[in-house]
XYZ file of C-alpha atoms in Angstrom:
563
model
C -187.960 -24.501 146.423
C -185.657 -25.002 149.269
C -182.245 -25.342 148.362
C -182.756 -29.318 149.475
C -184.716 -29.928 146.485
C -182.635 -27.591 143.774
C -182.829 -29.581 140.675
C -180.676 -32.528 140.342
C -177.445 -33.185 138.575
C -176.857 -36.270 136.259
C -175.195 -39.629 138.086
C -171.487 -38.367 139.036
C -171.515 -34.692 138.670
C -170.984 -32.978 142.141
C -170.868 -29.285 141.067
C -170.910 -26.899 137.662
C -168.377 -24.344 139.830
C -165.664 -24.023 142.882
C -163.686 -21.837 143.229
C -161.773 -21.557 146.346
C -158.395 -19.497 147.811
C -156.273 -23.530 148.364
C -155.408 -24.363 151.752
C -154.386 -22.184 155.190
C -150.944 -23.152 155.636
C -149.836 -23.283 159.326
C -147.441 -20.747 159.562
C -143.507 -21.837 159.846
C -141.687 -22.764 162.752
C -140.364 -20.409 165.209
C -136.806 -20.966 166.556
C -136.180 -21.063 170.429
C -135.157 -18.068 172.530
C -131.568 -18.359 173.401
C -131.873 -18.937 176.761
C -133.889 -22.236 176.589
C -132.019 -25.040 175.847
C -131.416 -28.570 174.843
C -129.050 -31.039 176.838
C -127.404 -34.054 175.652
C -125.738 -36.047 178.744
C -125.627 -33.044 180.943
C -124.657 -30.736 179.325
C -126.269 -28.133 177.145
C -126.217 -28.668 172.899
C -127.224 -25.973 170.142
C -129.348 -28.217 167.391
C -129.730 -27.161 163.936
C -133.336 -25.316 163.127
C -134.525 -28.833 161.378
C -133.493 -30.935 164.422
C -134.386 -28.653 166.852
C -138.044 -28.306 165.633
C -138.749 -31.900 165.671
C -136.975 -31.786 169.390
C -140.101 -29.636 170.569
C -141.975 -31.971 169.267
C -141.261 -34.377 171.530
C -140.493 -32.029 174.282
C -144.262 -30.786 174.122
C -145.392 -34.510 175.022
C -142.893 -34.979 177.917
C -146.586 -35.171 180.191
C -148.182 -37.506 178.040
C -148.193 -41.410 178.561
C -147.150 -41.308 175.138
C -143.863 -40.843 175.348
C -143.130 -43.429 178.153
C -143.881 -46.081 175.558
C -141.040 -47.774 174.293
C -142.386 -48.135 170.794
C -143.102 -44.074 170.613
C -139.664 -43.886 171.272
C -137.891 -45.891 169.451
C -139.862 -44.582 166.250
C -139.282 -40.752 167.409
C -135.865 -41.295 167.660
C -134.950 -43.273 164.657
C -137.154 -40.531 162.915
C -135.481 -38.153 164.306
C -131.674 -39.156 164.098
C -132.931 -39.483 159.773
C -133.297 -35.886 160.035
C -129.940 -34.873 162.075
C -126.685 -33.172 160.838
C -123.647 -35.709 160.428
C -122.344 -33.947 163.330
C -125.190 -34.032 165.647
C -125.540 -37.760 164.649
C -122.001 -38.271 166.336
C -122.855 -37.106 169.414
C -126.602 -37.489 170.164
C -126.894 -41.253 169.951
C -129.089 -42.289 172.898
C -132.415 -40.990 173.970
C -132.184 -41.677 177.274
C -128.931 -38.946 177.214
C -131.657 -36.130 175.890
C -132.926 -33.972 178.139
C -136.138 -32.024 176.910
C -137.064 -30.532 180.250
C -136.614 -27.112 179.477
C -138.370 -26.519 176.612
C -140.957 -28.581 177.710
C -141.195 -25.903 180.559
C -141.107 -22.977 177.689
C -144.041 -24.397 176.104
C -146.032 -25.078 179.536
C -145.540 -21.636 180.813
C -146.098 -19.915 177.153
C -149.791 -21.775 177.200
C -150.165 -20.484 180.384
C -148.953 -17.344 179.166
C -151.907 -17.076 176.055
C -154.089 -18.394 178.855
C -153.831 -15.383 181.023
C -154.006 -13.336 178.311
C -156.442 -9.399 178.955
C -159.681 -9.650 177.166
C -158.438 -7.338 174.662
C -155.345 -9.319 173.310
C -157.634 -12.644 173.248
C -160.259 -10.862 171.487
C -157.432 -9.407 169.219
C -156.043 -13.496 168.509
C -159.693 -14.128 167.798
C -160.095 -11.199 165.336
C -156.713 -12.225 163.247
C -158.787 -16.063 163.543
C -161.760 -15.322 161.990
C -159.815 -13.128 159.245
C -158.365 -16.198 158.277
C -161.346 -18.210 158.711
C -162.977 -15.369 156.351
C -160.246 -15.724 153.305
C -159.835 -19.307 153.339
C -162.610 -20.994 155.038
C -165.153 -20.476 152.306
C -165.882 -21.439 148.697
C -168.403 -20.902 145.972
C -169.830 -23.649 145.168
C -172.836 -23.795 141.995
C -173.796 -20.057 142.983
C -173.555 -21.099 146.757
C -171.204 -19.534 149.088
C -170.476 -22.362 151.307
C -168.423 -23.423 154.264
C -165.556 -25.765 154.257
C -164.671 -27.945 156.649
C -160.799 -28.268 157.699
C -158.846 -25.615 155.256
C -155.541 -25.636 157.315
C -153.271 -28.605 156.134
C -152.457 -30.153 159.811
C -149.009 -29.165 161.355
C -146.177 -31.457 161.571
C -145.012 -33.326 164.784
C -145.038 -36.788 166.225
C -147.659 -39.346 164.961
C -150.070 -41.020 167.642
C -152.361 -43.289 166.204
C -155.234 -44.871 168.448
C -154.056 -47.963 170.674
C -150.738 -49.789 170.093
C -150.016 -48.210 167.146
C -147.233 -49.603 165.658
C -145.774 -46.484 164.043
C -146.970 -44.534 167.265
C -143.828 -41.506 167.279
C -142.965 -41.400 163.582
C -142.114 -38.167 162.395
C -145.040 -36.190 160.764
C -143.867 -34.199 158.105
C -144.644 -30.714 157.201
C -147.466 -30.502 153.822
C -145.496 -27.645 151.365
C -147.415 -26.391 148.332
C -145.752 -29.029 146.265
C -147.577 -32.534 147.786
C -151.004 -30.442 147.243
C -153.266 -31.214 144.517
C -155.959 -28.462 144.080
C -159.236 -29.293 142.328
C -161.734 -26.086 141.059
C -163.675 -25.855 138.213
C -161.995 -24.474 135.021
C -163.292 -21.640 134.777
C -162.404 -20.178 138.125
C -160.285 -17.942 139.952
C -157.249 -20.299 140.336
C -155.848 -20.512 143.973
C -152.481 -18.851 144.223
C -149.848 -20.826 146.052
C -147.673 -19.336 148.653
C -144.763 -17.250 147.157
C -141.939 -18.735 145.505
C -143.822 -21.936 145.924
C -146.039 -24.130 143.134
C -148.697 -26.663 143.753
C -148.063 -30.653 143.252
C -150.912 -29.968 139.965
C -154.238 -28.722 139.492
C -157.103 -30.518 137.981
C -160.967 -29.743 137.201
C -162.745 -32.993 138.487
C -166.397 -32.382 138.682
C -166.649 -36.013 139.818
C -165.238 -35.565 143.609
C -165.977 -33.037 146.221
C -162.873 -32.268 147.551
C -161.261 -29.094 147.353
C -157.787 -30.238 147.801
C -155.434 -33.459 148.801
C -152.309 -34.489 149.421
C -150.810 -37.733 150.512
C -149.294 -37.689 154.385
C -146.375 -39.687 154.579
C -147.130 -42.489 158.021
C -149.374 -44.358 156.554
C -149.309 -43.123 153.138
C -153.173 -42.477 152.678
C -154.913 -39.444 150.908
C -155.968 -36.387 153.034
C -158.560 -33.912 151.642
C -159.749 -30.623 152.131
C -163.531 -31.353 151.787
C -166.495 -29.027 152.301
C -168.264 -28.360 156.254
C -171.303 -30.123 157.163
C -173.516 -27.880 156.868
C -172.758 -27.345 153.036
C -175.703 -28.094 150.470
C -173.429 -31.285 149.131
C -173.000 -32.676 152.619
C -176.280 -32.166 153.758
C -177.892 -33.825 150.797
C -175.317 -36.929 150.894
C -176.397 -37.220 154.564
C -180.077 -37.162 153.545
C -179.710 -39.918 151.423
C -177.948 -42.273 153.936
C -180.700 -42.084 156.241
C -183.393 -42.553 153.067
C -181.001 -45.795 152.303
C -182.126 -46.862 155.900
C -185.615 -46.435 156.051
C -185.695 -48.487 152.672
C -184.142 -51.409 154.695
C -187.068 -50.827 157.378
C -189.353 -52.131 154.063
C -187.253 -55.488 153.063
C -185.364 -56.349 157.008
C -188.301 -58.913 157.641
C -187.333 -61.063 154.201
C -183.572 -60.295 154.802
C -184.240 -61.704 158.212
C -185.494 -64.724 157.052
C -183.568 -65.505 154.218
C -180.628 -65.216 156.900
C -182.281 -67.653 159.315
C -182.670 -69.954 156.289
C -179.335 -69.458 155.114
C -178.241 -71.190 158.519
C -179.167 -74.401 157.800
C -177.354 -74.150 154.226
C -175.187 -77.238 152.642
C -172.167 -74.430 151.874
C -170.054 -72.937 155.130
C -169.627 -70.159 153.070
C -173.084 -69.135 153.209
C -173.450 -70.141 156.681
C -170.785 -68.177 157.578
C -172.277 -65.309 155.866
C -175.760 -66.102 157.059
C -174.539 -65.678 161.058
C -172.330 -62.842 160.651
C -174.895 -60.791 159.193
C -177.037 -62.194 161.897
C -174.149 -60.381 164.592
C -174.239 -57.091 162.303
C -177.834 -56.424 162.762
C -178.603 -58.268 165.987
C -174.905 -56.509 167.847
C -174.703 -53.749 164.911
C -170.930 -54.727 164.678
C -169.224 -52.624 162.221
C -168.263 -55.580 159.288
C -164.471 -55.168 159.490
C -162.261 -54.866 156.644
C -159.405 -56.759 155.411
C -156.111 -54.882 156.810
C -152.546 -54.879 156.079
C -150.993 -56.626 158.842
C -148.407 -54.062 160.696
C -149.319 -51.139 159.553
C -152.130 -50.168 161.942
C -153.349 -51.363 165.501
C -154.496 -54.677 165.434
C -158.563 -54.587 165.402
C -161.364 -56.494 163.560
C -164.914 -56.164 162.727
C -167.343 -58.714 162.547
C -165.721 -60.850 159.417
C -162.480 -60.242 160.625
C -163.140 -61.647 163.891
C -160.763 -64.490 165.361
C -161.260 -67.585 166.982
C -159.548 -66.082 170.195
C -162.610 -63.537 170.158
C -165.065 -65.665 170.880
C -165.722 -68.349 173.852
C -168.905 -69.983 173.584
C -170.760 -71.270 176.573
C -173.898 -73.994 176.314
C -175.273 -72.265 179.783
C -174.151 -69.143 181.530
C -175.727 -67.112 183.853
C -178.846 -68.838 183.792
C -179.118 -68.243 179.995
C -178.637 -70.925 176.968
C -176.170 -70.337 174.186
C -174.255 -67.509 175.170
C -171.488 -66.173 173.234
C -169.039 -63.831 174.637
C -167.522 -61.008 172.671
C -163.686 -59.457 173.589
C -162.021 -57.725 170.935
C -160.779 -54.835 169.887
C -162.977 -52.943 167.174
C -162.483 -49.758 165.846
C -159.684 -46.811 167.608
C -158.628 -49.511 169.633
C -161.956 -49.715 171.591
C -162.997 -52.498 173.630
C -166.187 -54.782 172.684
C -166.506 -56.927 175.548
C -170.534 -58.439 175.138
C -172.106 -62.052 176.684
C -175.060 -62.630 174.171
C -177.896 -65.580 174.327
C -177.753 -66.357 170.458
C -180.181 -68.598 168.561
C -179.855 -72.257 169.059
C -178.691 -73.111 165.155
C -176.406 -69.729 165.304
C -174.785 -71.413 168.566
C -174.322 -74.914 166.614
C -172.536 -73.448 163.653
C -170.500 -71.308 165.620
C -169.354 -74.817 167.357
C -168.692 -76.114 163.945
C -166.669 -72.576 162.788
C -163.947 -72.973 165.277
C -163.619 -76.720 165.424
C -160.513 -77.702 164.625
C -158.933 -74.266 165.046
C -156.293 -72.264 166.201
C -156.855 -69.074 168.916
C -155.813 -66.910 165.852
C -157.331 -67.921 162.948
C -160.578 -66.552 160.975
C -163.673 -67.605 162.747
C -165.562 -66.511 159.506
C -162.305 -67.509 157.028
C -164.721 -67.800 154.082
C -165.958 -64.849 154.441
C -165.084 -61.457 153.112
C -166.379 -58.183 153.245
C -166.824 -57.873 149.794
C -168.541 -61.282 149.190
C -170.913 -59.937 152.188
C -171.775 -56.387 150.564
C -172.040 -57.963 147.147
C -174.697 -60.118 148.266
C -176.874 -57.438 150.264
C -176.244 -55.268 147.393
C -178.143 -58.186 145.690
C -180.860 -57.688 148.595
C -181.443 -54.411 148.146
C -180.085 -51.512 145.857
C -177.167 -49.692 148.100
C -177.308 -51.996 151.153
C -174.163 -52.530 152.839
C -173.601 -54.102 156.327
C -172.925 -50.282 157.154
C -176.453 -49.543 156.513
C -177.494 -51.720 159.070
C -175.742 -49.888 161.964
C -177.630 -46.590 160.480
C -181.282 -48.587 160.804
C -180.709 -49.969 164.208
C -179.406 -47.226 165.607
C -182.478 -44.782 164.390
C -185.119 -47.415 165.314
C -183.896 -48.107 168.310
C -184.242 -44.327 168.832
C -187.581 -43.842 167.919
C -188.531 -46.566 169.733
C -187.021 -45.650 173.052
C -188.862 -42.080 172.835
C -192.172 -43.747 171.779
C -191.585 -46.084 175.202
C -190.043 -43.368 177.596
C -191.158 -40.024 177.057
C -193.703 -38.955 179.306
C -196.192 -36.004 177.829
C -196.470 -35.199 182.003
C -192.982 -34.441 182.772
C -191.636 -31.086 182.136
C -188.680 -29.890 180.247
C -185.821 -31.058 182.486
C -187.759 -34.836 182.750
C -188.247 -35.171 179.058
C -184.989 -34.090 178.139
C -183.633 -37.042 180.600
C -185.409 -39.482 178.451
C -184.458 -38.669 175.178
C -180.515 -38.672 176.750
C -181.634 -42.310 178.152
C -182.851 -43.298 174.513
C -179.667 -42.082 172.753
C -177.471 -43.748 175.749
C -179.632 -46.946 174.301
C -178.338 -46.260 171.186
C -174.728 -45.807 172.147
C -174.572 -48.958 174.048
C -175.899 -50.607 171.204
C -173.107 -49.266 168.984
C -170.456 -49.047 171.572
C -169.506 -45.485 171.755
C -167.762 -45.577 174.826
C -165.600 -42.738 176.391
C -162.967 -42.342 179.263
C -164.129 -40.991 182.371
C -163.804 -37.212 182.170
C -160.598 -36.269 183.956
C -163.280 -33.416 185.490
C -165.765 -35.889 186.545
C -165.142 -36.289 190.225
C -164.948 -32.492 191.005
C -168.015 -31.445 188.943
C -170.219 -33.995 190.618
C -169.012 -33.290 193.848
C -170.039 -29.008 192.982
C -173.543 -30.283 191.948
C -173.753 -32.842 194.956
C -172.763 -29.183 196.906
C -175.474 -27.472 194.721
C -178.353 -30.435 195.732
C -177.315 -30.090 199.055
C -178.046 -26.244 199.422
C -181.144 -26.472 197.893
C -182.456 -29.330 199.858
C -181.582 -26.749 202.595
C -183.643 -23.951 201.229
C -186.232 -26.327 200.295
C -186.556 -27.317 204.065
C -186.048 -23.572 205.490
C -189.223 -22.851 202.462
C -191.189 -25.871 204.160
C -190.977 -24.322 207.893
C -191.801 -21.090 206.165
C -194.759 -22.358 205.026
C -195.780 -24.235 208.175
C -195.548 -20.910 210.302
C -197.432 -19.254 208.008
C -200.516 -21.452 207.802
C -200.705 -21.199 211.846
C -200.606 -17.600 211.721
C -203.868 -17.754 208.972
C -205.459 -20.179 211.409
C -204.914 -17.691 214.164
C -206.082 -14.607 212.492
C -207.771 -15.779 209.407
C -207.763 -12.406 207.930
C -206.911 -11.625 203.668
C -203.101 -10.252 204.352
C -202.037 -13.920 206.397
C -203.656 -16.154 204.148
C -202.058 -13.958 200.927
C -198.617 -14.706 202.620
C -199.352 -18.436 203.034
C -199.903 -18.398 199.053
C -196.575 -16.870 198.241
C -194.853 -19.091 200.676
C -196.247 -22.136 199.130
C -195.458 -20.859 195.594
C -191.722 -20.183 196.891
C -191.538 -23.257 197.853
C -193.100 -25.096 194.724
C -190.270 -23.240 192.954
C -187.698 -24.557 194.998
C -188.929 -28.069 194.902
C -189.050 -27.604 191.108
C -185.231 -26.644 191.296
C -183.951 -29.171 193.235
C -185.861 -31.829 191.076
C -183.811 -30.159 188.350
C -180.821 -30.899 189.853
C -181.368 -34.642 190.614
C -182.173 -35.253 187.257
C -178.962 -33.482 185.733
C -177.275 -35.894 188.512
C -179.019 -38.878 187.310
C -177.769 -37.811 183.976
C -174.227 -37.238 184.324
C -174.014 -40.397 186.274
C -175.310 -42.696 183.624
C -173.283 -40.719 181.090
C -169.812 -40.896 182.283
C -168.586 -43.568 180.455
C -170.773 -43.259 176.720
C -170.156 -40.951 174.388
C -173.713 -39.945 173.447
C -172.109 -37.673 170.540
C -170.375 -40.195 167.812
C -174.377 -41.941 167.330
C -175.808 -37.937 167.616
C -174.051 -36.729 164.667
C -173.529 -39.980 162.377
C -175.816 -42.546 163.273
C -179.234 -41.013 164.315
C -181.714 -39.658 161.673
C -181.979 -36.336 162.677
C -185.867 -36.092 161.683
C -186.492 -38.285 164.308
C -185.548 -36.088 167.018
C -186.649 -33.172 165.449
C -190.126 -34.354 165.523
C -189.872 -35.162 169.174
C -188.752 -31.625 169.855
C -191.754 -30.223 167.998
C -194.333 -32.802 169.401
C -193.659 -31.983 172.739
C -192.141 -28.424 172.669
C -188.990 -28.635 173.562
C -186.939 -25.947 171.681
C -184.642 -27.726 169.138
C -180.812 -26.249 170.742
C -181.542 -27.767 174.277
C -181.181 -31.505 171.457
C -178.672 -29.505 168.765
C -175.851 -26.979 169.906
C -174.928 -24.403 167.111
C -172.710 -26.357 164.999
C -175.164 -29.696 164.890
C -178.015 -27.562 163.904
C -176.217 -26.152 160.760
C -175.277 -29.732 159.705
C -179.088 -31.307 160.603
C -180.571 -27.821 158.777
C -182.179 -30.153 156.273
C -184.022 -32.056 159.079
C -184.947 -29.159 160.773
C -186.545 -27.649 157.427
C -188.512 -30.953 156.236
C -189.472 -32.509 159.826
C -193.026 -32.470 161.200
C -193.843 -33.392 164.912
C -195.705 -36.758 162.733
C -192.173 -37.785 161.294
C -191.693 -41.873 161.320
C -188.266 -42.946 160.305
């Protein structure tokens, strides 16, 4: 059997055995050279180690919009000053007096520095890598040896958060030993700590996969050291969210209906309930959890939406009952959306923020919780999560059913099934910034179209002369030219249509990110069978990485795979 299908273990048990080395801990900090040095109101300061390190840290984001916001600096230096000497609290008392510029320029040039770097030495940095990666980055898991996913505890510096952060600049601190919890199984090897160093406590919980945690101090939430995709454990947990899907595919018809029903309900709680599921699987919002107020950007999902998020318009754009959608969802990215809705979803969205304020709950009966508990109801393990997972896959399938075309060759096909999973990010928002590299590498391939359209002409008059010379001489050797001429220039054409459609491609794609849906939203079967249906070898879909994490897939897929 494959080792997808090993026999199961009872409800709650994870593993019989781990046994790992702990965490990679990034190595300690490295004091200035002499010669590069801090200033404080002109003139030049010697910090103590402590201060000094957290100095760089700032000094390495002199280039980054970051630091010219007020809030990332008030937070750095309050941080900062916590961490001083009484005698460098004296004198350094304003930021504005600091003056990083020099070991910013340390750091600059010493990138540059490892960038120039002979083959040799890189290959030598690479060596003493994958050494590490060798000692720490694996465990054995049940028998397995398998690969885990982030073994180096992350290295201190300045916090950044996504959006207006409000603790954007706080002071990360280094993870010792001592705030690590290690979990293995009894029985093991126990993982030394560092010398003259002891871990926070170990404990043998078969219950959790995580191979170690500790608690980083911002925003006081539990990190983990958990296993890599492509482990056995991860690979079977991602199975089962996309079986959890397909399930919904069976029962979405009576959900549907009992929502639509639900509309016209005597309680505003369940009409509230009824239309924002209605917005989770019509808009696949995320559901949006209750927050604490202050301690992270401010952005909602769909229960936590506000009044202020919403303007509703009778007609629009030559369309009836349009809602439109600004907020802020999740990492601070935009949702801006104008939607037709259904005529009784309009109505009760009238009635939800009559009587309001800009800021106050547009679904204030509603919480998450009351929500999952009732699809949980529905169906075993539906959440409004799971709708975002069906959506996105259908939509998927159904894009490649209605744009691949069996005719086209490689190149073509491959352009639809990046304009199906563009469908699919629009649909769940995964936007990017415009590549900082976008202008210049269009312009090279606009250079690269160009030339060939050249050589593509040049092939054409090629051609031309040689047919008149065959209808001049009409002998074997002319008309045996005129064939390879032609067939020179078939293979030009072929190129340039190549590089049109990579064009086309990039174009449409600058501003999605076609990746976030790829790996976490998209059944991997599904495109797996397309690749075997029409023959298009599964790593021009998958790079390396994706196809150890989608190995399942790729082992139980057949080109006749429905999601």
């Amino acid at each position: 059997c494959s080792r997808w299908e090993e026999e199961r273990k009872e409800d709650g048990v994870k593993w019989m055995q781990l046994e790992h080395r702990g965490p990679y801990f990034v190595p300690l900090y490295e004091p200035l050279p002499e010669e590069v040095q801090f200033y404080y109101d002109g003139k030049p300061l010697k910090l103590s180690p402590a201060t000094e390190e957290i100095a760089t840290f700032y000094a390495k984001m002199l280039d980054h919009e970051y630091t010219t916001k007020e809030i990332f600096q008030n937070n750095f230096f309050s941080d900062w000053r916590k961490e001083m000497t009484s005698e460098e609290q004296e004198i350094i008392k304003e930021l504005d007096k600091c003056d990083f510029r020099e070991i910013h320029k340390y750091f600059v040039d010493k990138n540059e520095a490892r960038k120039a770097l002979p083959k040799e030495e890189k290959q030598k940095l690479k060596e003493e890598a994958d050494k590490i990666q060798e000692e720490y980055g694996y465990c054995i898991l049940d028998g397995h040896r398998e690969k885990i996913g982030n073994f180096k505890t992350e290295p201190p510096g300045l916090f950044r958060g996504r959006g207006e952060h409000p603790k954007m600049g706080m002071l990360k601190k280094r993870i010792m030993p001592e705030d690590v919890i290690i979990n293995c199984s009894r029985d093991s090897k126990i993982p030394e700590p560092p010398e003259g160093h002891k871990w926070k406590e170990v404990r043998f919980d078969n219950t959790v996969t995580w191979l170690a945690s500790w608690t980083e101090n911002i925003q006081n939430t539990l990190k983990y050291i958990m296993l890599n995709p492509s482990s056995k454990l991860k690979g079977e947990k991602d199975w089962q969210k996309y079986e959890v899907a397909r399930r919904l595919k069976d029962v979405v018809h009576t959900i549907r209906a009992r929502y639509r029903k639900d509309w016209k309900s005597k309680e505003i709680k369940k009409r509230q309930r009824a239309v924002a599921l209605y917005f989770i699987d019509k808009l696949a919002l995320r559901a949006g959890n209750e927050k604490e107020e202050g301690e992270t950007a401010d952005t909602v999902g769909c229960c936590s939406l506000r009044v202020e998020h919403i303007q509703l318009h009778p007609q629009l754009d030559g369309q009836e009952h349009v809602v439109e959608f600004d907020f802020l969802g999740k990492d601070s990215i935009r949702y801006y959306n104008k939607v037709s809705v259904e005529e009784p979803v309009f109505e009760n969205l009238q009635l939800f923020v009559k009587n309001k304020d800009p800021t106050d709950d547009l679904f204030d009966q509603l919480t998450t919780t009351f929500l999952n508990k009732h699809l949980q109801h529905l169906m075993d393990g539906l959440t409004a999560k799971v709708f975002r997972t069906y959506n996105a896959s259908i939509t998927l399938q159904e894009q490649l059913k209605a744009l691949t075309n069996p005719e086209d060759n490689v190149a073509g096909k491959l352009l639809s099934y990046n304009r199906a999973n563009r469908a699919v990010a629009i649909l769940c928002n995964h936007q990017r910034s415009i590549p900082k590299t976008f202008a210049r590498s269009m312009q090279v391939l606009q250079e690269k179209i160009d030339a060939k359209k050249k050589q593509v002409e040049e092939a054409q008059e090629e051609v031309k002369k040689a047919e008149d010379e065959f209808k001049e001489t009409k002998d074997a050797k002319a008309e045996a030219k005129v064939e390879k001429k032609k067939k020179l220039l078939k293979r030009l054409e072929e190129q340039l249509a190549k590089l049109n459609v990579q064009a086309t491609d990039k174009e449409e794609n600058k501003q999605i990110a076609l990746g976030t849906s790829k790996l976490n939203y998209l059944d991997p079967r599904i495109s797996v069978a397309w690749c075997k249906k029409f023959g298009i070898p599964i790593e021009r879909i998958y790079n390396k990485t994706q196809r150890e994490k989608f190995a399942w897939a790729i082992d139980m897929a057949g080109e006749d795979f429905e999601f």
